[in-house]
Amino acid sequence: MAQTRLDRNEQINGWAFVMPALVLLGIFMIYPILWSLWMSFQVGRGNSFSFGGFANIQRLANDALLVQALLNTGFFFVVQVPIMIILALLFAVALNDATLRFRGLFRTLIFLPCVTSLIAYSSLFKSMFSGDGIVNQTLMSLHLISAPLPWLTDPFWAKIVIVLAITWRWTGYNMIFYLAALQNVDKSIYEAARIDGIPAWARFWHITVPMLKPVILFTTILSTIGTLQLFDEVNNITQGGPGNGTMTLSLYIYNLTFRMMPSFGYSATVSWVIVAIVAVLSVIQFAFARDRRRPS
Amino acid sequence: MNLYLLRRAGVYLFLSVAAFVSVFPFIWMALGATNRSADIVTGKLSVGSNLLVNFQSLMAQVDLVRVFGNSFFIAIVSTILTLAVSSLAGYGFEIFRSRVRERIFQLLLLLLSIPFAALMVPLFVMISRVQLTNTFTAVILPSIASIFIVFYFRQATKAFPADLRDAARVDGLKEWQIFLFVYLPTMRSTYAAATIIVFMGAWNNYLWPLIVLQTPENKTITLVISTLTAAYTPDYGVILLTTVLATLPTLVIFFVLQRQFVQGMLGAVK
C-alpha cells in the first residue's frame, strides 16, 4: 500500500522526536554494554589486556568474596523488599480513605525521607546507630536492652541497619506509586464488597492487591534492581564490613575496579553476574504476575 | 467499644508512628547541626549553641560556595536536558505508531534492568579516552537519556488527548510547534513530577561523580559528605550541618512542586 504524504511526514517527525534519546542511549548504554561483554573475556591488570577465554568465569567459581557478596545481596533482597512493599501498600490503603483526617500531612511526612540524598541519610544512620549513638541510648533507657547493641561492628546487626536504612528511605517512594494507582480504582467495587459484608482484610487481599498487581510488579522490579545495585549506603555506613558482612555486588565491583589493583576484565565479568540475576528475577516476577491473573 | 472506632484509632496510631519514624532523623539532623559532636553522640535532643562553630569549622575544610555551585550546576543542567530529551522521546513513542518503534521500546525495557555497575567500567574508560574525566560534562552526559523518565513520559502521554493534536494539525501547526505550544503546557504536572525525580537523582548522585570527579574544586556536596563521614574522628556537628544543607534544596523543590507531583504520578500510572 502506498504511503500518503501525511503518513511519511508522521514517520519522519516521529523519528526526529525519538532520535536524541536513542542516540544518547546508544552511546552511553548500548555501546558500554557491548564493550563490557567484550571486556569480560579479557584478563590482565591496569591497561594491559589480553584475551583470556573463560579464565574470568573460572575465577568466579573460586571467588569466596563474590559468594559472600551474593549471599549478602540475597539477604537484603529477601528481607527488605517484601517488608517495604507491604508497608508501602498498607500506608497507601490507609491514606486512600477519603474520610481520614490529615491525609495530606501523613502523606507528605511519610514521603519526606525520599528527598534526602543516599549519602546524607547514610551519614545520619551511621551516626544514629554508632555504639553510643541515640538508638542504643534510647533502647537502654527504655530498658529494652541492657548493653549497647553492636549495630555497626557485628555482621548480623550491620545488615539489619542497612535493611532499616533502605526501608526508611524508600517506603514512601513506593507508597506514592500505590496511592496514584488506587485513585484509579473504581470506588463502587469497594462499596459493593462492603455491602456484601466482606471484611476489610479480605477486601485488601482480594480487591486491592489484584487491582494494583501491575504497579506492585513494577515497584518490585525497581526495588529488585535497586537492591542489586546497592552501593551508596554500604559504602558509607559500613564500607562493606565488618568482615565483609555487608559487602554487596556493586561495592565489590567498585573495589575490584577502583580500590584494589584495577582488574577491569574480571569486574566486567562480575557485573554480568548481576545482569544475569536481574534477568532471571524479572522473568520470575513477570511469570508470577501472569500466573496469578489467570484463575479469575 | 465500637469496633469501627477502635479500628480507626489503630489506623491513626499506625500512621502516626510511621510519620514519627520518617521525620525523626530530620529533627535529629537539624538539632545536631546546632550541637557539639560530643553532645550529639550522647543523644542530646535540644537546640545547642554550636551552630556557628560548626559552620566555621565546615567553611575551614570546604569551599561551600563552590561545592554548592557545582552541585546546582550539575543538577539544573541535567534536569533541563533530561526533561527535554525524555519528553520528546515519550511524545514521539506515543504519538507516532510504527512496528519498529515498538521493538525499540521493548529493547529499552530490557535495558532498564541492566544495573549501572555493569556499565561503570566501560563508561569510565570511554570518558577517559576522550579526556573528559574531571569535567561536569562527564557527569551530565551519560545521565541525560534516562529510560525510566522516557518510560514515564510515554505513559503520561497516553492521557494527552489526540483531538487536541489533530485540531492543532488542522490549524496548520508544525509538529514541533504542537509539542511546544500544545503538549508542553497541557502536561505541566507531568513535567513537575519528572523535575522532582530527575533533580533529586542528579543532586543526590554519588557513585558516578565519585568515579569521574577527582579534584577537590570539582567535588559535589554528596562527595563532600562522604569524605566528612569517612574521617577517622568524624565531627558529627559538622556532618549533620552538611546533611541539612545538602537536603534543603531537594526539600524546597519538593514542597514547591508537591501538588503537581502527585497529579503527575497519577497520570503516569493510569
Coordinates of C-alpha atoms in Angstrom, one line a residue, chain A residues 6 9-18 20-22 24-25 27-33 35-36 39 49 87 90-91 94-95 97 99-102 104 106-128 130 132-134 137 168-169 173 176-177 179-181 183-184 200 203 215 218 221-222 225 228-229 231-232 235-236 239 249-250 253-254 257-259 264-265 267-268 271-272 274-275 278-279 282, chain B residues 4 7-8 11-12 14-16 18-19 21-26 28-29 40-45 85-89 91-93 95-98 100-101 104 107-108 111-127 129 141-142 144-148 150-151 165 169 175-176 179 196-197 200 203-207 210-211 221-223 225-227 229-230 236 239-240 243 246-247 250-251 254-255 258 261-262 265-266 269-270:
Chain A
L6 CA 0.9 12.7 5.7
N9 CA 5.7 13.1 7.4
E10 CA 4.5 11.5 10.6
Q11 CA 7.2 8.8 10.3
I12 CA 9.9 11.4 9.8
N13 CA 8.6 13.6 12.7
G14 CA 8.3 10.6 15.0
W15 CA 11.9 9.5 14.4
A16 CA 13.1 13.1 14.9
F17 CA 11.4 13.2 18.3
V18 CA 12.8 9.9 19.4
P20 CA 18.1 12.4 20.6
A21 CA 17.2 9.8 23.3
L22 CA 18.1 6.9 21.1
L24 CA 22.4 9.1 23.7
L25 CA 21.3 5.6 24.8
I27 CA 26.4 5.9 23.1
F28 CA 26.1 5.7 26.8
M29 CA 24.3 2.4 27.3
I30 CA 24.3 0.0 24.4
Y31 CA 27.9 0.7 23.4
P32 CA 29.3 0.3 27.0
I33 CA 27.2 -2.9 27.4
W35 CA 32.1 -3.3 25.4
S36 CA 31.7 -4.7 28.9
M39 CA 35.9 -6.9 28.4
F49 CA 44.7 -6.6 28.5
L87 CA 4.4 -1.4 54.4
L90 CA -0.6 -0.5 53.9
F91 CA 0.3 3.2 54.0
A94 CA -4.8 3.8 54.8
L95 CA -4.2 7.1 53.2
D97 CA -9.5 6.6 52.7
T99 CA -12.7 10.3 55.4
L100 CA -9.2 10.1 57.1
R101 CA -8.1 13.4 58.6
F102 CA -4.6 14.9 58.0
G104 CA -2.0 15.2 53.1
F106 CA 0.7 12.0 56.7
R107 CA 1.4 11.5 53.0
T108 CA 4.0 14.3 53.0
L109 CA 5.7 13.2 56.2
I110 CA 6.0 9.5 55.1
F111 CA 7.3 10.6 51.6
L112 CA 9.8 13.0 53.2
P113 CA 12.7 10.6 53.6
C114 CA 12.9 10.3 49.7
V115 CA 14.2 13.9 49.4
T116 CA 17.4 13.1 51.3
S117 CA 20.4 12.0 49.3
L118 CA 21.6 8.4 49.8
I119 CA 24.8 9.8 51.2
A120 CA 23.2 12.3 53.6
Y121 CA 20.9 9.7 55.1
S122 CA 23.6 7.1 55.2
S123 CA 25.6 9.5 57.4
L124 CA 22.6 10.1 59.6
F125 CA 22.1 6.4 60.1
K126 CA 25.8 5.8 60.7
S127 CA 25.7 8.4 63.5
M128 CA 22.4 7.2 64.9
S130 CA 27.0 4.1 66.4
D132 CA 27.0 5.0 72.0
G133 CA 24.5 6.6 69.5
I134 CA 21.0 7.7 70.0
Q137 CA 20.8 5.2 74.3
W168 CA 13.2 4.3 55.8
R169 CA 14.4 5.9 52.6
Y173 CA 8.5 6.4 47.3
I176 CA 3.3 7.2 46.1
F177 CA 3.0 4.8 43.2
L179 CA -1.6 5.9 46.1
A180 CA -1.6 7.1 42.5
A181 CA -2.8 3.7 41.3
Q183 CA -7.0 6.7 42.7
N184 CA -7.9 4.9 39.5
A200 CA -11.5 -5.2 55.4
R203 CA -11.1 -6.6 50.6
V215 CA 2.1 -1.4 39.8
F218 CA 6.7 -2.5 38.6
I221 CA 11.2 -4.9 39.8
L222 CA 12.5 -1.4 40.5
I225 CA 17.2 -3.6 40.5
L228 CA 21.2 -5.5 43.3
Q229 CA 22.8 -2.0 42.8
F231 CA 26.2 0.8 46.9
D232 CA 25.9 4.3 48.5
N235 CA 29.9 2.2 51.1
N236 CA 29.1 5.0 53.5
Q239 CA 32.4 0.1 53.9
L249 CA 27.9 -6.9 44.5
S250 CA 28.1 -3.3 43.3
I253 CA 32.7 -4.4 41.6
Y254 CA 33.7 -0.9 42.6
T257 CA 37.9 -1.6 39.6
F258 CA 39.0 1.3 41.6
R259 CA 40.3 0.3 45.0
F264 CA 38.6 -4.3 34.6
G265 CA 38.1 -7.6 32.8
S267 CA 35.0 -6.7 37.3
A268 CA 33.1 -6.7 34.0
S271 CA 28.9 -7.2 36.6
W272 CA 27.4 -9.7 34.2
I274 CA 24.2 -9.0 38.3
V275 CA 22.7 -8.7 34.8
V278 CA 18.2 -9.3 37.3
A279 CA 17.1 -11.1 34.2
S282 CA 12.4 -10.3 36.3
Chain B
Y4 CA -15.2 0.9 63.9
R7 CA -10.0 0.3 64.0
R8 CA -9.9 4.0 63.2
V11 CA -5.0 3.4 61.7
Y12 CA -4.2 6.7 63.2
F14 CA 0.0 3.2 62.8
L15 CA 0.3 6.3 60.6
S16 CA 1.5 8.4 63.5
A18 CA 5.2 5.8 60.7
A19 CA 5.2 9.6 60.4
V21 CA 9.9 7.4 62.3
S22 CA 10.0 9.2 58.9
V23 CA 10.5 12.6 60.4
F24 CA 12.7 11.8 63.5
P25 CA 16.0 11.7 61.6
F26 CA 15.3 15.1 60.1
W28 CA 17.7 14.9 64.9
M29 CA 19.8 16.2 62.0
I40 CA 25.3 14.6 69.7
V41 CA 27.0 11.3 70.5
T42 CA 25.4 11.2 73.9
G43 CA 22.0 11.7 72.4
K44 CA 21.3 15.3 73.3
L45 CA 17.9 16.3 71.9
V85 CA 15.2 14.7 25.6
S86 CA 12.9 12.3 27.5
S87 CA 9.7 14.2 26.9
L88 CA 10.4 14.5 23.2
A89 CA 11.0 10.7 23.1
Y91 CA 5.8 12.1 23.0
G92 CA 7.4 10.5 19.9
F93 CA 6.9 7.0 21.1
I95 CA 2.0 9.8 19.1
F96 CA 3.7 8.1 16.2
R97 CA 2.9 4.4 15.9
S98 CA 5.2 2.1 14.0
V100 CA 9.9 -0.8 14.5
R101 CA 9.3 1.7 17.3
I104 CA 12.8 -0.4 20.1
L107 CA 14.6 -3.2 23.9
L108 CA 14.6 -0.2 26.1
L111 CA 18.0 -2.2 29.1
L112 CA 16.2 -0.7 32.1
S113 CA 17.1 -3.8 34.0
I114 CA 20.8 -3.5 33.4
P115 CA 22.4 -2.2 36.5
F116 CA 24.8 0.7 36.5
A117 CA 27.6 -1.4 37.9
A118 CA 27.7 -3.3 34.5
L119 CA 28.3 0.0 32.6
M120 CA 30.5 1.7 35.1
V121 CA 33.8 0.3 33.9
P122 CA 33.4 0.8 30.1
L123 CA 31.9 4.2 30.7
F124 CA 34.8 5.2 32.7
V125 CA 37.3 4.0 30.1
M126 CA 35.2 5.8 27.4
I127 CA 35.2 9.0 29.3
R129 CA 39.8 8.1 26.3
L141 CA 26.1 13.4 29.5
P142 CA 25.6 9.8 30.5
I144 CA 20.6 12.6 30.1
A145 CA 18.9 9.7 28.3
S146 CA 17.0 8.1 31.2
I147 CA 15.0 5.1 30.2
F148 CA 12.9 5.4 33.3
V150 CA 11.3 8.3 28.8
F151 CA 9.0 5.4 30.0
R165 CA -3.2 17.4 18.4
R169 CA -2.6 20.0 12.8
E175 CA 4.8 19.0 14.9
W176 CA 7.4 20.8 17.0
F179 CA 4.9 19.8 21.1
I196 CA 11.4 16.3 41.2
I197 CA 12.6 12.9 40.3
M200 CA 16.8 14.7 43.2
W203 CA 21.6 16.3 43.1
N204 CA 22.0 13.1 45.1
N205 CA 24.0 11.2 42.6
Y206 CA 27.1 9.7 44.2
L207 CA 28.8 6.7 42.5
L210 CA 32.8 9.7 42.7
I211 CA 34.4 8.0 39.8
I221 CA 28.0 18.1 48.1
T222 CA 27.4 14.4 48.3
L223 CA 31.1 13.7 47.7
I225 CA 29.6 14.5 52.9
S226 CA 31.1 11.1 52.3
T227 CA 34.6 12.5 52.9
T229 CA 31.8 10.8 57.3
A230 CA 34.8 8.7 56.5
Y236 CA 29.1 14.9 63.9
I239 CA 28.5 16.3 59.3
L240 CA 24.9 16.9 60.4
T243 CA 23.5 17.0 55.6
A246 CA 22.5 19.2 51.3
T247 CA 18.9 18.2 51.9
T250 CA 15.5 19.0 47.3
L251 CA 13.2 19.7 50.2
F254 CA 9.6 19.0 46.7
F255 CA 7.4 21.4 48.7
Q258 CA 4.3 18.9 45.7
F261 CA 4.0 15.9 41.8
V262 CA 1.1 13.7 43.0
M265 CA 2.4 10.4 39.2
L266 CA -1.3 9.8 38.8
V269 CA 0.2 5.0 36.3
K270 CA -3.1 5.3 34.5

